[in-house]
Short mmCIF file of C-alpha atoms and ligand atoms in Angstrom, two decimals:
data_model
loop_
_atom_site.label_atom_id
_atom_site.label_comp_id
_atom_site.label_asym_id
_atom_site.label_seq_id
_atom_site.Cartn_x
_atom_site.Cartn_y
_atom_site.Cartn_z
CA UNK A 1 38.12 36.84 8.41
CA UNK A 2 41.38 36.75 10.42
CA UNK A 3 44.64 35.52 8.87
CA UNK A 4 44.41 32.41 11.02
CA UNK A 5 40.87 31.62 9.91
CA UNK A 6 41.94 32.21 6.30
CA UNK A 7 44.57 29.48 6.67
CA UNK A 8 41.69 27.02 7.06
CA UNK A 9 39.93 28.18 3.92
CA UNK A 10 41.20 25.18 1.91
CA UNK A 11 39.92 22.76 4.57
CA UNK A 12 36.59 24.46 5.03
CA UNK A 13 35.97 24.74 1.28
CA UNK A 14 36.87 21.07 0.74
CA UNK A 15 34.51 19.99 3.52
CA UNK A 16 31.71 22.23 2.16
CA UNK A 17 32.20 20.79 -1.34
CA UNK A 18 32.16 17.30 0.14
CA UNK A 19 28.93 17.96 2.04
CA UNK A 20 27.36 19.07 -1.25
CA UNK A 21 28.40 15.94 -3.13
CA UNK A 22 27.24 13.65 -0.31
CA UNK A 23 23.80 15.14 -0.97
CA UNK A 24 24.12 15.21 -4.74
CA UNK A 25 27.10 13.52 -6.48
CA UNK A 26 28.99 15.56 -9.04
CA UNK A 27 28.85 13.65 -12.30
CA UNK A 28 31.83 14.75 -14.38
CA UNK A 29 34.44 12.87 -16.39
CA UNK A 30 37.51 11.76 -14.51
CA UNK A 31 40.20 9.31 -15.61
CA UNK A 32 40.52 8.04 -12.04
CA UNK A 33 38.70 8.18 -8.69
CA UNK A 34 40.30 8.07 -5.26
CA UNK A 35 38.30 6.82 -2.27
CA UNK A 36 39.14 7.47 1.36
CA UNK A 37 37.61 4.92 3.72
CA UNK A 38 37.29 6.05 7.33
CA UNK A 39 36.16 3.35 9.74
CA UNK A 40 34.97 5.28 12.79
CA UNK A 41 33.35 4.14 16.01
CA UNK A 42 30.07 5.87 15.25
CA UNK A 43 30.27 6.28 11.54
CA UNK A 44 31.83 4.77 8.43
CA UNK A 45 32.58 7.44 5.84
CA UNK A 46 33.62 7.08 2.18
CA UNK A 47 34.97 10.18 0.43
CA UNK A 48 35.54 10.11 -3.33
CA UNK A 49 37.79 12.59 -5.15
CA UNK A 50 38.36 12.94 -8.89
CA UNK A 51 41.65 13.19 -10.80
CA UNK A 52 41.99 16.83 -9.69
CA UNK A 53 41.44 15.92 -6.04
CA UNK A 54 38.00 17.56 -6.04
CA UNK A 55 35.16 15.84 -4.12
CA UNK A 56 32.70 14.12 -6.45
CA UNK A 57 30.75 11.84 -4.14
CA UNK A 58 30.54 10.51 -0.63
CA UNK A 59 28.44 8.44 1.68
CA UNK A 60 28.34 7.66 5.36
CA UNK A 61 26.45 5.38 7.68
CA UNK A 62 26.23 5.16 11.46
CA UNK A 63 27.45 1.65 12.27
CA UNK A 64 28.71 -0.26 15.28
CA UNK A 65 31.59 -2.13 13.64
CA UNK A 66 34.59 -0.32 15.15
CA UNK A 67 35.26 0.56 18.75
CA UNK A 68 38.12 2.77 19.93
CA UNK A 69 39.73 2.45 16.52
CA UNK A 70 39.63 -1.37 16.51
CA UNK A 71 37.49 -3.40 14.10
CA UNK A 72 35.13 -5.37 16.38
CA UNK A 73 32.74 -6.65 13.70
CA UNK A 74 34.79 -7.62 10.65
CA UNK A 75 31.93 -9.03 8.56
CA UNK A 76 29.71 -6.06 9.43
CA UNK A 77 32.47 -3.59 8.51
CA UNK A 78 33.04 -5.23 5.11
CA UNK A 79 29.28 -5.20 4.45
CA UNK A 80 28.91 -1.49 5.28
CA UNK A 81 31.93 -0.44 3.19
CA UNK A 82 30.81 -2.63 0.26
CA UNK A 83 27.26 -1.24 0.38
CA UNK A 84 28.42 2.38 0.56
CA UNK A 85 30.85 1.69 -2.32
CA UNK A 86 28.04 0.21 -4.45
CA UNK A 87 25.73 3.09 -3.58
CA UNK A 88 28.29 5.62 -4.84
CA UNK A 89 29.19 3.50 -7.90
CA UNK A 90 25.55 3.42 -8.97
CA UNK A 91 25.28 7.20 -8.64
CA UNK A 92 28.54 7.88 -10.50
CA UNK A 93 27.95 5.04 -12.95
CA UNK A 94 31.55 3.90 -12.56
CA UNK A 95 33.57 1.39 -10.58
CA UNK A 96 35.59 2.70 -7.65
CA UNK A 97 38.93 0.91 -7.81
CA UNK A 98 41.46 2.67 -5.59
CA UNK A 99 40.91 3.00 -1.85
CA UNK A 100 43.01 4.13 1.08
CA UNK A 101 42.40 3.86 4.83
CA UNK A 102 43.69 5.23 8.11
CA UNK A 103 44.34 3.81 11.55
CA UNK A 104 44.69 5.50 14.93
CA UNK A 105 48.33 6.47 15.53
CA UNK A 106 50.37 3.80 17.28
CA UNK A 107 48.05 0.92 16.36
CA UNK A 108 49.79 -0.25 13.19
CA UNK A 109 51.01 -3.48 14.80
CA UNK A 110 47.61 -4.09 16.39
CA UNK A 111 44.91 -3.47 13.83
CA UNK A 112 46.30 -2.20 10.55
CA UNK A 113 45.82 -5.70 9.13
CA UNK A 114 42.11 -5.78 9.94
CA UNK A 115 41.52 -2.31 8.48
CA UNK A 116 43.42 -3.26 5.30
CA UNK A 117 41.45 -6.49 4.98
CA UNK A 118 38.11 -4.68 5.36
CA UNK A 119 38.95 -2.24 2.56
CA UNK A 120 40.24 -4.99 0.27
CA UNK A 121 37.37 -7.40 1.04
CA UNK A 122 34.92 -4.61 0.17
CA UNK A 123 36.43 -4.59 -3.34
CA UNK A 124 39.06 -1.84 -3.31
CA UNK A 125 42.63 -2.02 -4.47
CA UNK A 126 44.35 -0.68 -1.35
CA UNK A 127 46.81 2.06 -2.22
CA UNK A 128 47.74 3.44 1.21
CA UNK A 129 47.23 3.08 4.96
CA UNK A 130 48.29 6.07 7.00
CA UNK A 131 47.72 7.28 10.53
CA UNK A 132 44.63 9.39 11.20
CA UNK A 133 46.31 12.69 12.24
CA UNK A 134 48.61 12.56 9.22
CA UNK A 135 45.52 12.04 7.06
CA UNK A 136 43.68 14.91 8.75
CA UNK A 137 46.68 17.18 8.29
CA UNK A 138 46.62 16.67 4.52
CA UNK A 139 43.46 18.77 4.68
CA UNK A 140 44.30 21.01 7.66
CA UNK A 141 47.91 21.79 6.69
CA UNK A 142 48.94 22.71 10.23
CA UNK A 143 52.62 23.48 10.74
CA UNK A 144 52.90 23.82 14.54
CA UNK A 145 49.80 22.79 16.40
CA UNK A 146 47.69 19.95 17.66
CA UNK A 147 44.99 17.84 16.07
CA UNK A 148 42.55 16.73 18.74
CA UNK A 149 40.36 13.85 17.58
CA UNK A 150 37.46 13.40 19.99
CA UNK A 151 35.87 10.13 19.01
CA UNK A 152 33.61 7.71 20.85
CA UNK A 153 35.76 5.98 23.44
CA UNK A 154 38.87 8.08 23.27
CA UNK A 155 40.44 11.46 22.60
CA UNK A 156 43.55 11.39 20.45
CA UNK A 157 46.00 14.25 20.74
CA UNK A 158 48.59 14.58 17.99
CA UNK A 159 51.16 17.33 18.04
CA UNK A 160 52.65 18.53 14.78
CA UNK A 161 55.95 20.30 14.32
CA UNK A 162 56.84 21.67 10.89
CA UNK A 163 53.86 19.75 9.53
CA UNK A 164 54.96 16.34 10.91
CA UNK A 165 53.40 14.36 13.76
CA UNK A 166 55.97 14.41 16.60
CA UNK A 167 53.89 13.30 19.59
CA UNK A 168 50.74 11.24 20.05
CA UNK A 169 48.57 10.38 23.01
CA UNK A 170 45.27 8.62 23.38
CA UNK A 171 43.11 9.14 26.45
CA UNK A 172 40.01 7.16 27.43
CA UNK A 173 37.50 10.01 27.46
CA UNK A 174 35.22 10.71 24.52
CA UNK A 175 31.68 10.85 23.19
CA UNK A 176 30.61 7.72 25.08
CA UNK A 177 31.09 9.67 28.32
CA UNK A 178 28.96 12.48 26.92
CA UNK A 179 26.18 9.96 26.23
CA UNK A 180 26.50 8.51 29.74
CA UNK A 181 26.12 11.99 31.23
CA UNK A 182 23.05 12.69 29.05
CA UNK A 183 21.61 9.31 29.96
CA UNK A 184 21.96 10.09 33.69
CA UNK A 185 20.75 13.66 33.48
CA UNK A 186 17.69 12.91 31.34
CA UNK A 187 16.90 9.43 32.66
CA UNK A 188 17.27 7.93 29.19
CA UNK A 189 18.80 4.63 28.09
CA UNK A 190 22.34 4.92 26.71
CA UNK A 191 21.06 4.38 23.16
CA UNK A 192 18.37 7.06 23.51
CA UNK A 193 20.94 9.46 24.97
CA UNK A 194 23.35 8.72 22.13
CA UNK A 195 20.70 9.64 19.52
CA UNK A 196 19.49 12.68 21.48
CA UNK A 197 23.07 13.95 21.73
CA UNK A 198 23.67 13.69 17.97
CA UNK A 199 20.73 15.98 17.12
CA UNK A 200 22.09 19.47 16.49
CA UNK A 201 18.81 21.01 17.68
CA UNK A 202 19.46 19.65 21.20
CA UNK A 203 23.03 20.95 21.46
CA UNK A 204 22.24 24.36 22.99
CA UNK A 205 20.33 22.73 25.80
CA UNK A 206 22.97 20.00 26.27
CA UNK A 207 26.08 22.18 26.33
CA UNK A 208 25.78 23.27 30.01
CA UNK A 209 25.10 19.65 31.01
CA UNK A 210 28.15 18.43 29.09
CA UNK A 211 30.45 21.34 30.03
CA UNK A 212 32.25 19.47 32.85
CA UNK A 213 33.19 16.58 30.52
CA UNK A 214 34.35 19.02 27.84
CA UNK A 215 36.43 20.80 30.50
CA UNK A 216 37.94 17.47 31.50
CA UNK A 217 38.94 16.88 27.87
CA UNK A 218 40.41 20.40 27.77
CA UNK A 219 42.50 19.68 30.86
CA UNK A 220 43.73 16.44 29.26
CA UNK A 221 44.71 18.46 26.17
CA UNK A 222 46.55 20.96 28.39
CA UNK A 223 48.56 18.20 30.05
CA UNK A 224 49.73 16.80 26.75
CA UNK A 225 50.56 20.05 25.01
CA UNK A 226 52.24 21.85 27.90
CA UNK A 227 55.79 20.93 26.84
CA UNK A 228 55.23 21.70 23.16
CA UNK A 229 54.96 24.87 21.20
CA UNK A 230 51.31 24.49 20.18
CA UNK A 231 50.12 27.57 18.31
CA UNK A 232 46.69 26.27 17.38
CA UNK A 233 44.36 23.37 18.00
CA UNK A 234 42.07 21.78 15.43
CA UNK A 235 39.16 19.62 16.51
CA UNK A 236 38.17 16.58 14.47
CA UNK A 237 36.09 13.46 15.21
CA UNK A 238 32.39 12.91 15.75
CA UNK A 239 32.16 14.35 19.26
CA UNK A 240 33.38 17.73 18.00
CA UNK A 241 30.08 18.07 16.12
CA UNK A 242 28.69 19.27 19.47
CA UNK A 243 27.87 22.94 18.94
CA UNK A 244 29.96 25.20 21.18
CA UNK A 245 32.57 22.60 22.22
CA UNK A 246 35.26 24.70 20.53
CA UNK A 247 34.52 27.75 22.70
CA UNK A 248 34.95 25.80 25.94
CA UNK A 249 38.22 24.30 24.70
CA UNK A 250 39.54 27.70 23.55
CA UNK A 251 38.74 29.18 26.95
CA UNK A 252 40.28 26.35 28.97
CA UNK A 253 43.46 26.01 26.90
CA UNK A 254 43.92 29.67 26.02
CA UNK A 255 44.88 28.52 22.50
CA UNK A 256 43.10 29.39 19.25
CA UNK A 257 40.89 26.39 18.47
CA UNK A 258 39.45 25.79 15.03
CA UNK A 259 36.53 23.51 14.37
CA UNK A 260 36.07 22.64 10.70
CA UNK A 261 32.62 22.93 9.19
CA UNK A 262 32.07 19.20 9.70
CA UNK A 263 34.72 17.60 11.94
CA UNK A 264 33.69 14.08 10.82
CA UNK A 265 34.68 14.69 7.21
CA UNK A 266 38.25 15.97 7.59
CA UNK A 267 39.99 12.62 8.10
CA UNK A 268 38.17 10.75 5.27
CA UNK A 269 38.99 13.57 2.85
CA UNK A 270 42.65 13.46 3.97
CA UNK A 271 42.68 9.70 3.43
CA UNK A 272 41.28 10.15 -0.09
CA UNK A 273 43.96 12.79 -0.80
CA UNK A 274 46.63 10.24 0.17
CA UNK A 275 45.19 7.52 -2.07
P1 ATP B 301 37.19 6.28 18.97
O1 ATP B 301 37.85 7.35 19.75
O2 ATP B 301 36.23 5.53 19.83
O3 ATP B 301 38.12 5.44 18.17
P2 ATP B 301 36.25 7.37 16.41
O4 ATP B 301 37.31 8.36 16.16
O5 ATP B 301 36.22 6.19 15.56
O6 ATP B 301 36.23 6.94 17.95
P3 ATP B 301 34.03 9.07 15.62
O7 ATP B 301 33.19 8.31 14.68
O8 ATP B 301 34.91 10.15 15.13
O9 ATP B 301 34.80 8.02 16.47
O10 ATP B 301 33.10 9.71 16.79
C1 ATP B 301 32.20 8.97 17.52
C2 ATP B 301 31.50 9.83 18.55
O11 ATP B 301 30.96 10.99 17.93
C3 ATP B 301 30.32 9.11 19.21
O12 ATP B 301 30.39 9.26 20.61
C4 ATP B 301 29.10 9.86 18.65
O13 ATP B 301 28.01 9.87 19.56
C5 ATP B 301 29.66 11.23 18.45
N1 ATP B 301 28.88 11.99 17.47
C6 ATP B 301 28.64 11.67 16.18
N2 ATP B 301 27.87 12.60 15.59
C7 ATP B 301 27.61 13.54 16.54
C8 ATP B 301 26.85 14.75 16.56
N3 ATP B 301 26.22 15.17 15.48
N4 ATP B 301 26.80 15.47 17.70
C9 ATP B 301 27.47 15.04 18.81
N5 ATP B 301 28.19 13.91 18.87
C10 ATP B 301 28.26 13.16 17.75
#
């Protein structure tokens, strides 16, 4: 493993441990539990850490309650978070009290209130609301690089200098465009294409079809990072689950690009760490 890859060992191990406890919760005594609530466009994720910041449980559900980082179905969002919370509580046989959340950078005046209200209405005592790249970087620990969050409607580019977010941009290209391309190429409805695209077994076949959109995202990344000293790029967000996306982005940007084991789980774990 190269030195650079080794620097992601903490992140990759945390994500692997989290994947395990999503399958099978880790029942062990803890004086306190910290829950990170990530309200995504495609997926709502709850990540639970124990007093030592080790993953003990988690749950996620595909839901249509948030779009482009904004809560579009408040009641639905509360219901999903409350149900996932109850599901984990039953498995751990304990009440989850403390919860934290994240919002897309630059939206604090727009939607932070709605996100806070969802987490509180679902029964958590809200301990923190931070921006998504800052949350992700609690797990990634990048000093000088970029976190590229390819979600549903948008791609967020956050540049970090000495570990702090110094520049943010949000561009209207993301997984929705991938689904539109699949829908056109395979003559499927948008919904069918969306589901087809999420299946890992279809990724090899889909990559050449989706390559032009991935290249467009890479050129957007290039535009935003060109005036910064970006040493590495890390991909997070649901769309980065596409197998092989990281190779196209590495090639087009010429910058080492790391994709965590599961790009959807980095931000919720970072939120839980901030709780
Ligand atoms: P937005 O940019 O719209 O605010 P978000 O950051 O909330 O989005 P995510 O939940 O991170 O969104 O990602 C949503 C996108 O990820 C959707 O387009 C979805 O189809 C895509 N996606 C989710 N899982 C997979 C998968 N396994 N393979 C490919 N794409 C996936």
